[in-house]
Amino acid sequence: MGPIFGPEVHAVSKYDITKIRNIGIVAHIDAGKTTVSERILFYTGKEHRIGEVHEGSATMDFLQDEQERGITIQSAATSCTWRDITINLIDTPGHVDFTAEVERSLRVLDGAVGVFCAVAGVQPQSMTVWRQANKYNVPRLAFINKMDRTGADFFKAIKSMKDKLGANPVPVIVPMGAEKDFEGIIDLCKMQAIRYDEESQGMRFVLEEIPDKYKDLAREWREKLEEKVAESSDHLTEKFLNGEQITFDDLVRGIREATCASKITPVFCGTALRNKGVQRLLDGVRAFLPSPVDKPIVTATNPRTDEVYELANDPAKPPCALVFKTVADKHGDLTFLRVYQGTIQPGMQLINARTGKVERIAHLYLMHANSRQAIEEAKAGQICAAVGIRSSFTGDTVCLKESPMQLPAPTFPPTVISMAIETKNSDDKEKLGEILARFMREDPTFKYSVDSETGQLIIYGMGELHLEILTTRITRDFGVPANVGRPRVAYRQTIQKPSGRIDLKYAKQSGGRGQFAQVRIEMEPNPGKGFEFSNEITGGAIPKEYISPIEAGCRQAAESGCGSGYPVIDTKVRLVDGKYHDVDSSEMAFQIAGSMAFQDAAKAAGLQMLEPIMSVVVYVPAEFLSPIIGDLNKRRATIGELNTSKEPNEVHASTPLAELFGYTTVLRSLSQGRASCEMEPFEYQPVPGNIKIDQK
């Protein structure tokens, strides 16, 4: 990892894609992600003072709600240099309500740093972000933070990574001591000890021989490091088995290869708040995480022909970039792009591959939290923000009209909570609609609609905090006083059995040309796979141009819940036959027929109400354990793991979301303010017959 560990800061003047690291900082809430990010900005020379989360002065937490609450709400991007590399860094939220920010960031990143608390180890949201990183095959480093805290245990945190994440953590750094006795760190690659000077905010440090009391520990973990790395390299396996010396260069090369292949997770440690260990983590980012060219080849599809292209990390090829975030800004909406091929410049005309609409790039910027630096171009492998893109949103691909290419979009979990909202002043209704449309452009997990029965405006989100922050922005930032209703559960429906064959004829004659469509469908349960439509017609009983309208009608009926307002999920519809009329048939007639047939099939298959179940972890002192378990049982909770071997005790449960509104307040009351909880969406389950749903 090189002999220089201080901040040799300089601009990277020449574009070199091998010197780019696109990374994210991911973790559970309060593990110290933003604190680590702030130290990275300081040590790379991007900032000349360290911002602190607890003071509300963190550069990366620039929203008012973030500063007031001390949590990250939206991902923030920046670019900095460390020695000879450019680091494009995204600091992501740790709260489950904002998991979409992590999802769309990991979709475009080449590597990530997972931050874990040395006291708590792997926590529930750590597991969620780890699964997201696995989904997009993102290589990771781990940083065990807060080594100075009471109860810190580096090796226990390592074990929790193995047990809870199924990871293969391999320490390249081990700590010297822990808690108040945390002295510094040992670099297992160089077999050196490092002590940091707190008065210089960690800028000064001493490299020394490993103290005698830590030599056995260092030798033990150096051998384990060599063994783990050798398992991933035939060359090193031979050396290891023959007892030959594995050199520093051998080790670094082997760690990098195994990390880029996601076979191991190199582990670092320190305390970001006390400015210890972050520079060595930066060296790890440089040495072990992949550049864009180290990643597997990215493919895109021609939306017109379905032809698959392999994209090249070549700035001279036709440009292709993925939109992964949109932020409404008073100077014009900012659209964040990851460029996968070619070069994008201001003034360039691109198209949205999904819609075919033309987009003109007005300006390009490198972002630093909420500030920006204008740039003349963005090349393959780079991340930038553009102004001028008006109709492309998260998941869309922009490219040349002559070379249409569509990249796979990130996917997001369904919303689980909703509430009614209305303006206090009728004159503000139109403005509220504009604000909600803006939120929907920015946030793929936020939706709104008008209830067809009550006329109420309903907003949907990922949790109480998610909707609370959005409604606060409506009132405070946009000056629109609004009333909000009680949070409501986003129930779903599914079918219980196959419907059998459903024959639906739609015929309407009112003078002149009529409307005629006849469809025959079969519906069956499709657990966990959402809505699927299969065209199984043979012999041209229905012309091809009417198949898509039939599918659209079925989807429309599913989304409307067959008129109930509760969407029907996990169904497969098979179109098996039908009839048409040369004169009276139309796309509209077949769409209506598809919708009506779906409703009849759903009734025949037996609709069943489903409710969202949350995975809940409660951290509770032992003396309050009994009343809190009793309260969970009243909330229809299924108690899973109960960990009483450490303080505070941990209660793992799955609980219907409908029973959890206001739970944190009750929890504090039952524990004199000493218990806390975390929750995330888990699954949908049938609503018990004795439970009344009174939301409609």
XYZ file of C-alpha atoms in Angstrom:
696
model
C 0.000 0.000 0.000
C 3.006 2.279 -0.297
C 5.177 4.101 2.218
C 3.251 7.399 2.214
C 0.271 7.677 4.542
C -0.037 11.445 4.847
C -2.237 13.506 2.526
C -0.142 14.030 -0.570
C -2.832 16.248 -2.119
C -2.800 17.302 -5.732
C -5.204 17.508 -8.634
C -5.341 14.550 -10.956
C -4.822 16.495 -14.153
C -4.933 13.719 -16.737
C -7.939 11.467 -17.247
C -6.948 7.904 -16.404
C -9.856 5.542 -15.826
C -7.642 3.118 -13.890
C -7.113 5.869 -11.282
C -10.847 6.331 -10.607
C -12.583 4.827 -7.568
C -16.380 5.180 -7.463
C -17.245 4.219 -3.895
C -20.059 4.518 -1.390
C -20.060 4.651 2.395
C -22.806 2.324 3.669
C -23.874 1.214 7.132
C -26.537 1.078 9.797
C -27.717 4.394 11.237
C -25.267 5.852 13.797
C -22.394 3.533 12.850
C -20.377 6.606 11.840
C -20.663 6.766 8.032
C -20.818 10.533 7.784
C -18.050 10.938 10.388
C -15.833 8.693 8.251
C -16.787 10.700 5.144
C -15.907 13.980 6.860
C -12.431 12.646 7.762
C -11.916 11.503 4.177
C -12.679 15.046 2.966
C -10.261 16.484 5.535
C -7.352 14.121 4.899
C -7.672 14.429 1.111
C -7.576 18.216 1.407
C -11.114 18.697 0.097
C -12.087 20.450 3.330
C -9.780 22.390 5.655
C -11.852 21.781 8.755
C -13.611 18.690 10.038
C -17.413 18.887 10.115
C -19.119 17.050 12.957
C -22.525 15.364 12.817
C -23.309 16.059 16.482
C -22.667 19.768 15.940
C -24.805 19.919 12.786
C -21.751 21.087 10.813
C -21.075 18.019 8.649
C -20.429 18.968 5.023
C -22.219 15.902 3.675
C -25.339 16.427 5.844
C -26.368 19.787 4.420
C -30.169 19.517 4.597
C -31.804 21.303 7.532
C -33.557 18.103 8.638
C -30.231 16.233 8.583
C -28.533 18.858 10.734
C -31.420 19.025 13.201
C -31.881 15.263 13.537
C -28.210 14.236 13.263
C -28.944 11.608 10.592
C -28.337 11.317 6.867
C -31.565 11.526 4.855
C -30.366 11.714 1.270
C -27.174 10.488 -0.358
C -24.567 13.185 -0.954
C -21.846 13.002 -3.593
C -18.371 14.494 -3.651
C -15.086 14.044 -5.481
C -11.626 14.176 -3.925
C -8.077 12.967 -4.567
C -5.861 10.697 -2.505
C -2.298 10.406 -3.746
C -2.673 9.528 -7.443
C -6.361 8.501 -7.538
C -9.679 10.318 -7.867
C -12.338 9.156 -5.413
C -15.961 9.789 -6.339
C -17.651 9.228 -2.995
C -21.325 8.908 -2.070
C -22.321 9.085 1.610
C -25.599 7.161 1.960
C -28.319 7.144 4.658
C -28.470 4.416 7.283
C -32.157 4.682 8.201
C -34.429 2.039 6.660
C -36.951 4.672 5.503
C -34.345 5.996 3.056
C -33.060 2.677 1.769
C -33.815 3.728 -1.832
C -30.932 6.200 -1.594
C -28.594 3.293 -0.887
C -30.149 1.154 -3.613
C -29.699 3.646 -6.428
C -26.211 4.608 -5.272
C -24.972 1.002 -5.173
C -26.383 0.474 -8.676
C -23.743 2.836 -10.130
C -20.813 2.337 -7.739
C -17.793 0.108 -8.315
C -16.939 -0.416 -4.646
C -18.119 0.360 -1.147
C -16.907 0.803 2.409
C -19.140 -0.818 5.009
C -18.848 0.911 8.377
C -19.611 -1.138 11.495
C -19.768 -0.139 15.147
C -17.141 -1.990 17.209
C -19.654 -2.233 20.069
C -22.838 -3.281 18.242
C -21.243 -5.174 15.329
C -23.639 -6.018 12.504
C -27.004 -4.302 13.006
C -30.273 -4.771 11.060
C -29.739 -2.063 8.440
C -26.151 -3.272 7.988
C -27.687 -6.534 6.796
C -29.989 -4.697 4.395
C -27.225 -2.651 2.758
C -25.020 -5.747 2.558
C -27.767 -7.579 0.663
C -28.110 -4.580 -1.652
C -24.367 -4.604 -2.322
C -24.524 -8.349 -3.037
C -27.385 -7.720 -5.469
C -25.235 -5.385 -7.579
C -21.999 -7.370 -7.032
C -20.207 -4.443 -5.378
C -16.788 -5.321 -3.829
C -16.381 -3.976 -0.290
C -13.955 -3.005 2.420
C -15.078 -2.963 6.050
C -14.153 -0.350 8.648
C -14.755 -1.302 12.292
C -15.379 2.115 13.809
C -15.616 3.397 17.399
C -12.749 1.273 18.732
C -12.430 3.760 21.616
C -15.986 3.183 22.880
C -16.791 1.185 26.013
C -17.606 -2.365 24.947
C -15.645 -2.169 21.675
C -14.544 -5.604 20.462
C -12.908 -5.822 17.039
C -12.849 -9.608 16.842
C -16.456 -9.955 17.979
C -17.471 -7.537 15.205
C -15.539 -9.698 12.732
C -17.426 -12.778 13.946
C -20.787 -11.004 13.570
C -19.886 -10.222 9.931
C -19.369 -13.936 9.323
C -22.453 -15.064 11.228
C -24.989 -12.422 10.169
C -23.776 -11.406 6.711
C -22.251 -14.652 5.467
C -19.239 -12.497 4.575
C -15.590 -13.535 4.389
C -13.960 -10.753 6.463
C -10.162 -10.719 6.361
C -8.406 -8.223 8.670
C -5.546 -6.303 7.062
C -5.420 -4.088 10.161
C -5.780 -5.165 13.788
C -6.144 -2.832 16.771
C -3.696 -2.257 19.591
C -6.034 -2.383 22.540
C -9.659 -1.276 22.767
C -11.967 1.108 24.625
C -9.956 3.674 26.654
C -6.825 1.594 26.024
C -7.050 1.855 22.220
C -3.490 2.890 21.321
C -3.392 2.628 17.549
C -3.382 0.037 14.800
C -1.137 -2.647 13.321
C -0.748 -2.892 9.546
C -0.527 -6.628 8.800
C 0.725 -6.052 5.249
C 3.767 -4.035 6.362
C 3.877 -5.485 9.899
C 4.119 -1.991 11.377
C 2.425 -0.268 14.288
C 0.839 3.172 13.777
C 0.122 5.646 16.567
C -1.849 8.829 15.825
C -1.365 12.279 17.335
C -4.792 13.532 18.459
C -3.682 17.161 18.798
C -2.983 17.322 15.048
C -6.418 15.768 14.293
C -4.613 12.636 13.179
C -2.502 14.432 10.551
C 0.679 13.389 12.383
C 1.415 9.799 13.296
C 4.322 7.592 14.144
C 5.314 4.379 12.343
C 7.124 2.005 14.692
C 7.927 -1.606 15.372
C 5.102 -3.656 16.763
C 5.240 -3.564 20.585
C 6.190 -6.869 22.212
C 2.782 -7.347 23.821
C 1.106 -7.312 20.387
C 3.673 -9.350 18.410
C 1.954 -12.717 18.897
C -1.395 -11.190 17.906
C 0.144 -9.638 14.775
C 1.890 -12.878 13.731
C -1.298 -14.902 14.219
C -3.408 -12.588 12.055
C -0.671 -12.127 9.446
C -0.649 -15.918 8.957
C -4.444 -15.929 8.679
C -4.260 -13.104 6.125
C -1.722 -14.994 4.002
C -3.803 -18.162 4.207
C -7.042 -16.420 3.173
C -5.408 -14.602 0.266
C -3.597 -17.734 -0.872
C -6.962 -19.520 -1.151
C -7.888 -17.098 -3.951
C -4.662 -17.327 -5.950
C -3.032 -20.443 -7.423
C 0.345 -18.688 -7.466
C 0.132 -17.735 -3.785
C -1.309 -21.132 -2.823
C 1.822 -22.778 -4.176
C 4.056 -20.344 -2.300
C 2.079 -20.759 0.904
C 2.118 -24.563 0.797
C 5.836 -24.627 -0.015
C 6.592 -22.353 2.917
C 8.031 -19.647 0.661
C 7.924 -16.042 1.804
C 4.924 -14.077 0.534
C 6.214 -10.574 -0.185
C 4.427 -7.297 0.419
C 3.747 -6.917 -3.318
C 2.441 -10.499 -3.542
C 0.094 -9.856 -0.647
C -1.285 -6.542 -1.925
C -1.832 -7.966 -5.407
C -3.559 -11.034 -3.980
C -5.806 -8.981 -1.673
C -6.817 -6.748 -4.582
C -7.659 -9.666 -6.875
C -9.703 -11.437 -4.189
C -11.516 -8.207 -3.219
C -12.390 -7.262 -6.805
C -13.777 -10.782 -7.255
C -15.841 -10.339 -4.041
C -14.158 -13.398 -2.516
C -12.983 -11.536 0.599
C -13.733 -8.320 2.466
C -10.563 -6.642 3.786
C -11.206 -5.220 7.253
C -9.754 -2.000 8.710
C -10.387 -0.421 12.075
C -10.050 2.805 14.030
C -12.108 5.592 15.492
C -13.156 8.237 12.991
C -14.315 10.663 15.667
C -10.839 10.539 17.280
C -9.138 10.726 13.850
C -7.468 7.321 13.927
C -7.286 4.823 11.094
C -9.004 6.716 8.265
C -5.826 7.420 6.240
C -5.040 3.719 6.162
C -8.618 3.061 5.023
C -8.002 5.508 2.150
C -4.887 3.551 1.240
C -7.071 0.444 1.190
C -9.557 2.126 -1.174
C -6.663 2.945 -3.506
C -4.966 -0.455 -3.277
C -7.861 -2.913 -3.095
C -11.108 -1.530 -4.548
C -11.667 -1.769 -8.318
C -11.492 0.958 -10.915
C -14.235 0.886 -13.584
C -12.059 -1.285 -15.839
C -11.683 -3.924 -13.099
C -15.420 -4.564 -13.018
C -17.233 -7.133 -15.189
C -18.282 -5.887 -18.629
C -21.503 -3.848 -18.494
C -24.208 -4.719 -21.034
C -26.999 -2.584 -22.462
C -29.994 -3.470 -24.637
C -31.225 -1.781 -27.800
C -34.847 -0.924 -26.848
C -35.932 -1.217 -30.492
C -34.355 -4.544 -31.432
C -33.528 -6.143 -28.040
C -29.956 -6.567 -29.266
C -27.468 -6.742 -26.385
C -24.303 -4.600 -26.480
C -21.159 -4.870 -24.401
C -20.164 -1.379 -23.284
C -16.540 -0.304 -23.375
C -14.871 1.993 -20.846
C -13.807 4.094 -23.824
C -14.394 7.879 -23.993
C -14.316 7.765 -27.811
C -17.322 5.408 -28.134
C -20.968 6.610 -28.409
C -22.021 7.960 -24.983
C -24.228 5.969 -22.652
C -25.056 7.077 -19.087
C -27.470 5.985 -16.372
C -29.596 8.483 -14.439
C -29.464 7.421 -10.784
C -30.737 10.467 -8.927
C -32.709 13.655 -9.577
C -32.687 16.629 -7.219
C -34.991 19.618 -7.689
C -32.932 22.796 -7.416
C -33.800 26.500 -7.660
C -31.206 26.866 -10.437
C -32.642 23.932 -12.418
C -33.122 20.230 -11.650
C -29.846 18.386 -11.095
C -29.653 14.968 -12.731
C -26.896 12.686 -11.432
C -25.286 10.478 -14.088
C -22.864 7.583 -14.152
C -21.153 7.544 -17.557
C -20.528 3.970 -18.709
C -19.266 4.693 -22.206
C -18.230 7.674 -24.308
C -17.994 11.344 -23.362
C -20.792 13.754 -22.425
C -20.374 17.507 -22.951
C -22.522 20.615 -22.388
C -24.619 21.391 -25.456
C -24.890 17.735 -26.446
C -28.290 16.341 -27.437
C -29.110 12.885 -26.099
C -32.291 10.840 -25.946
C -34.016 8.957 -23.171
C -33.745 5.350 -24.376
C -37.034 4.419 -22.680
C -39.231 7.263 -23.958
C -37.305 8.490 -27.007
C -37.557 12.077 -25.748
C -34.683 14.423 -26.576
C -32.587 15.786 -23.688
C -30.161 18.680 -24.073
C -27.255 18.913 -21.641
C -26.975 22.571 -20.600
C -24.252 22.293 -17.938
C -22.149 19.594 -16.308
C -20.862 19.686 -12.740
C -18.734 17.816 -10.248
C -20.677 17.843 -6.989
C -19.371 18.481 -3.503
C -22.394 17.957 -1.250
C -24.578 20.978 -2.100
C -21.909 22.946 -3.975
C -20.849 22.373 -7.566
C -17.921 22.882 -9.902
C -18.564 23.328 -13.639
C -16.723 20.890 -15.918
C -16.355 20.744 -19.701
C -16.907 17.008 -20.085
C -17.579 13.744 -18.284
C -15.939 10.592 -19.602
C -16.501 6.869 -19.220
C -16.185 5.790 -15.590
C -17.008 9.198 -14.137
C -19.931 10.425 -12.042
C -21.323 13.922 -12.610
C -24.468 16.036 -12.377
C -26.191 17.653 -15.345
C -28.602 20.559 -15.734
C -30.968 20.598 -18.694
C -32.369 17.064 -18.487
C -36.125 17.454 -18.025
C -37.886 14.140 -18.606
C -35.387 11.479 -17.517
C -35.517 10.164 -13.982
C -33.970 7.492 -11.764
C -33.307 4.344 -13.800
C -33.448 5.986 -17.241
C -30.596 5.745 -19.738
C -29.459 8.688 -21.898
C -27.586 8.031 -25.136
C -27.265 9.145 -28.764
C -30.312 8.806 -30.997
C -28.152 6.947 -33.522
C -26.951 4.459 -30.878
C -29.915 3.656 -28.595
C -28.871 1.687 -25.506
C -30.770 0.959 -22.315
C -29.049 -0.048 -19.071
C -30.737 -2.126 -16.339
C -32.472 0.175 -13.849
C -32.276 -0.178 -10.056
C -35.311 -1.743 -8.402
C -36.985 -0.458 -5.255
C -39.151 -2.020 -2.544
C -42.883 -1.197 -2.532
C -44.225 1.515 -0.244
C -45.651 0.265 3.052
C -47.374 3.309 4.543
C -49.704 6.073 3.425
C -51.587 9.049 4.816
C -54.078 11.637 3.645
C -52.923 15.230 3.166
C -54.824 18.429 2.420
C -54.007 22.129 2.327
C -55.416 24.442 4.955
C -56.011 27.024 2.232
C -57.915 25.946 -0.886
C -55.805 28.339 -2.981
C -52.734 26.184 -2.254
C -54.120 22.966 -3.800
C -52.398 23.475 -7.144
C -49.118 24.363 -5.463
C -49.308 21.227 -3.289
C -49.782 19.116 -6.410
C -46.651 20.667 -7.944
C -44.645 19.987 -4.763
C -45.748 16.335 -4.633
C -44.889 15.882 -8.324
C -41.438 17.300 -7.528
C -40.991 14.866 -4.629
C -41.973 11.991 -6.920
C -39.333 13.005 -9.478
C -36.690 13.043 -6.755
C -37.715 9.967 -4.767
C -38.676 6.691 -6.484
C -40.222 5.363 -3.252
C -42.625 8.295 -2.853
C -45.989 8.246 -4.619
C -49.264 10.131 -4.410
C -52.752 9.655 -5.797
C -56.320 10.875 -5.419
C -58.714 8.426 -3.770
C -61.478 7.853 -6.325
C -64.090 7.310 -3.593
C -63.294 10.067 -1.086
C -61.444 12.580 -3.280
C -58.665 12.690 -0.684
C -55.058 13.233 -1.715
C -53.042 10.235 -0.453
C -49.247 10.161 -0.118
C -47.258 6.911 0.112
C -43.795 6.265 1.556
C -41.410 3.844 3.254
C -42.162 4.711 6.866
C -43.403 7.275 9.376
C -40.113 9.211 9.363
C -40.059 9.308 5.551
C -43.520 10.910 5.343
C -42.912 13.105 8.392
C -39.859 14.698 6.768
C -41.665 15.221 3.464
C -44.654 16.871 5.141
C -42.294 19.073 7.164
C -40.647 20.210 3.910
C -44.060 21.062 2.435
C -44.858 23.364 5.344
C -41.414 24.793 6.151
C -39.517 24.867 2.866
C -42.388 25.572 0.491
C -44.622 27.585 2.816
C -47.781 25.530 2.214
C -49.665 24.876 5.492
C -51.159 21.371 5.346
C -53.101 18.949 7.487
C -52.083 15.293 7.482
C -54.134 12.317 8.541
C -53.215 9.304 10.579
C -50.683 7.028 8.844
C -52.334 4.175 6.966
C -51.077 0.736 6.101
C -50.522 -0.145 2.432
C -52.468 -3.397 2.329
C -52.326 -5.703 -0.694
C -54.448 -8.558 -2.024
C -53.580 -11.861 -3.648
C -55.491 -14.850 -4.936
C -55.834 -18.156 -3.121
C -56.299 -20.647 -6.001
C -56.424 -20.892 -9.815
C -59.437 -19.137 -11.300
C -60.266 -21.656 -13.998
C -61.139 -20.384 -17.478
C -62.816 -16.960 -17.581
C -64.577 -15.891 -20.789
C -65.411 -12.175 -21.054
C -67.180 -10.507 -23.959
C -67.348 -6.732 -24.135
C -69.806 -5.427 -26.716
C -71.262 -1.965 -26.937
C -73.392 -0.490 -29.716
C -74.603 3.100 -29.586
C -75.040 4.023 -33.253
C -72.229 4.060 -35.774
C -69.139 2.047 -35.013
C -69.471 -0.141 -31.961
C -67.007 -1.674 -29.497
C -66.283 -5.397 -29.438
C -63.701 -7.540 -27.712
C -63.751 -11.052 -26.341
C -60.968 -12.529 -24.221
C -60.479 -15.826 -22.444
C -57.975 -15.866 -19.589
C -56.811 -18.118 -16.781
C -55.302 -16.805 -13.555
C -53.150 -18.609 -11.008
C -51.144 -17.702 -7.876
C -47.595 -16.480 -8.538
C -45.985 -16.306 -5.051
C -43.194 -13.757 -4.711
C -43.021 -12.988 -8.446
C -45.438 -10.076 -8.749
C -47.690 -9.702 -11.786
C -46.925 -11.766 -14.895
C -48.792 -11.837 -18.197
C -48.410 -14.661 -20.725
C -49.801 -14.607 -24.261
C -50.642 -18.221 -25.165
C -52.931 -17.560 -28.128
C -52.284 -19.579 -31.267
C -53.750 -19.234 -34.725
C -54.240 -15.463 -34.579
C -57.554 -15.522 -32.698
C -56.678 -11.983 -31.530
C -54.393 -9.757 -33.664
C -51.014 -8.884 -32.151
C -51.853 -5.177 -31.850
C -54.563 -6.005 -29.280
C -52.381 -8.114 -26.972
C -50.653 -5.171 -25.264
C -53.972 -3.403 -24.511
C -55.292 -6.610 -22.915
C -52.178 -6.776 -20.703
C -52.549 -3.063 -19.865
C -56.171 -3.649 -18.832
C -55.171 -6.535 -16.576
C -52.387 -4.481 -14.976
C -54.745 -1.557 -14.461
C -57.268 -3.792 -12.701
C -54.511 -5.323 -10.550
C -53.198 -1.912 -9.493
C -56.669 -0.624 -8.637
C -57.344 -3.733 -6.589
C -60.386 -4.608 -8.689
C -61.983 -1.405 -7.440
C -61.093 -1.918 -3.763
C -57.997 0.286 -3.785
C -55.773 -2.533 -2.516
C -53.488 -3.709 -5.361
C -53.581 -7.381 -6.317
C -50.074 -8.875 -6.315
C -48.367 -12.186 -7.120
C -50.677 -13.321 -9.919
C -50.016 -14.852 -13.326
C -52.519 -14.206 -16.115
C -52.528 -16.451 -19.175
C -54.369 -15.213 -22.270
C -55.535 -18.419 -23.974
C -58.173 -17.389 -26.531
C -60.485 -14.655 -27.738
C -62.341 -13.102 -30.660
C -62.320 -9.800 -32.477
C -64.440 -7.938 -35.047
C -62.943 -6.457 -38.201
C -64.863 -3.182 -37.771
C -65.905 -2.826 -34.130
C -62.780 -4.024 -32.335
C -60.288 -1.453 -30.999
C -57.412 -1.198 -28.542
C -59.725 0.503 -26.038
C -62.291 -2.288 -26.288
C -59.654 -4.952 -25.598
C -58.162 -2.941 -22.701
C -61.610 -2.718 -21.093
C -62.207 -6.420 -21.735
C -58.835 -7.282 -20.162
C -59.663 -5.237 -17.064
C -63.122 -6.798 -16.671
C -61.792 -10.319 -17.247
C -59.096 -9.810 -14.606
C -61.700 -8.692 -12.070
C -63.907 -11.717 -12.776
C -60.907 -14.073 -12.568
C -59.719 -12.549 -9.273
C -63.143 -13.059 -7.705
C -63.251 -16.652 -8.949
C -59.777 -17.299 -7.543
C -60.705 -15.939 -4.118
C -59.127 -12.637 -3.071
C -57.254 -12.559 0.223
C -56.064 -9.438 2.072
C -52.345 -9.167 2.866
C -50.637 -6.867 5.354
C -47.000 -5.718 5.534
C -44.940 -7.365 8.257
C -41.957 -5.542 9.741
C -38.771 -7.093 11.064
C -38.258 -5.467 14.476
C -35.219 -5.499 16.750
C -35.679 -4.048 20.240
C -32.651 -3.187 22.390
C -33.812 -3.268 25.992
C -32.164 -3.353 29.445
C -32.827 -6.660 31.195
C -35.083 -5.160 33.908
C -37.605 -3.995 31.266
C -37.546 -7.134 29.126
C -40.747 -8.741 30.449
C -43.162 -5.790 29.948
C -41.747 -5.067 26.494
C -42.183 -8.676 25.332
C -45.714 -8.557 26.756
C -46.437 -5.405 24.772
C -45.060 -6.976 21.580
C -47.336 -9.986 22.060
C -50.324 -7.620 22.254
C -49.217 -6.237 18.896
C -49.498 -9.651 17.198
C -45.717 -10.030 17.137
C -43.977 -13.317 16.468
C -40.963 -13.396 18.759
C -37.901 -14.889 17.085
C -34.396 -14.698 18.517
C -34.024 -13.486 22.098
C -30.442 -12.562 22.974
C -29.981 -12.079 26.714
C -26.243 -12.800 26.728
C -25.310 -9.135 26.408
C -26.550 -5.791 27.672
C -28.821 -4.408 26.396
C -30.829 -7.524 25.568
C -31.980 -7.960 21.992
C -35.501 -9.020 21.023
C -36.000 -9.974 17.373
C -39.606 -10.120 16.212
C -41.814 -9.864 13.140
C -44.800 -7.597 13.669
C -47.619 -6.241 11.469
C -46.977 -2.631 10.503
C -50.540 -1.732 11.520
C -49.609 -2.468 15.145
C -46.448 -0.335 15.175
C -47.668 3.223 14.703
C -46.362 5.269 17.635
C -44.493 2.261 19.001
C -41.274 4.165 19.761
C -43.177 6.445 22.163
C -44.695 3.468 24.012
C -41.294 1.759 24.091
C -39.683 4.752 25.779
C -42.528 4.914 28.287
C -42.162 1.224 29.199
C -38.386 1.475 29.650
C -37.948 4.932 31.210
C -36.459 6.068 27.923
C -33.697 3.437 27.920
C -34.906 1.050 25.176
C -34.671 1.607 21.441
C -35.809 -0.239 18.355
C -35.144 -0.648 14.660
C -37.507 -1.938 12.019
C -37.553 -2.677 8.308
C -40.051 -4.193 5.843
C -39.923 -7.980 5.893
C -42.774 -9.538 3.908
C -46.531 -9.573 3.265
C -48.707 -12.099 5.122
C -52.470 -12.835 5.097
C -54.548 -10.716 7.461
C -56.091 -12.936 10.190
C -59.851 -13.318 9.872
C -60.515 -11.701 13.260
C -58.732 -8.471 12.307
C -60.928 -5.728 10.914
C -59.477 -3.406 8.293
C -61.207 -0.061 8.644
C -59.036 2.175 6.503
C -61.353 2.543 3.522
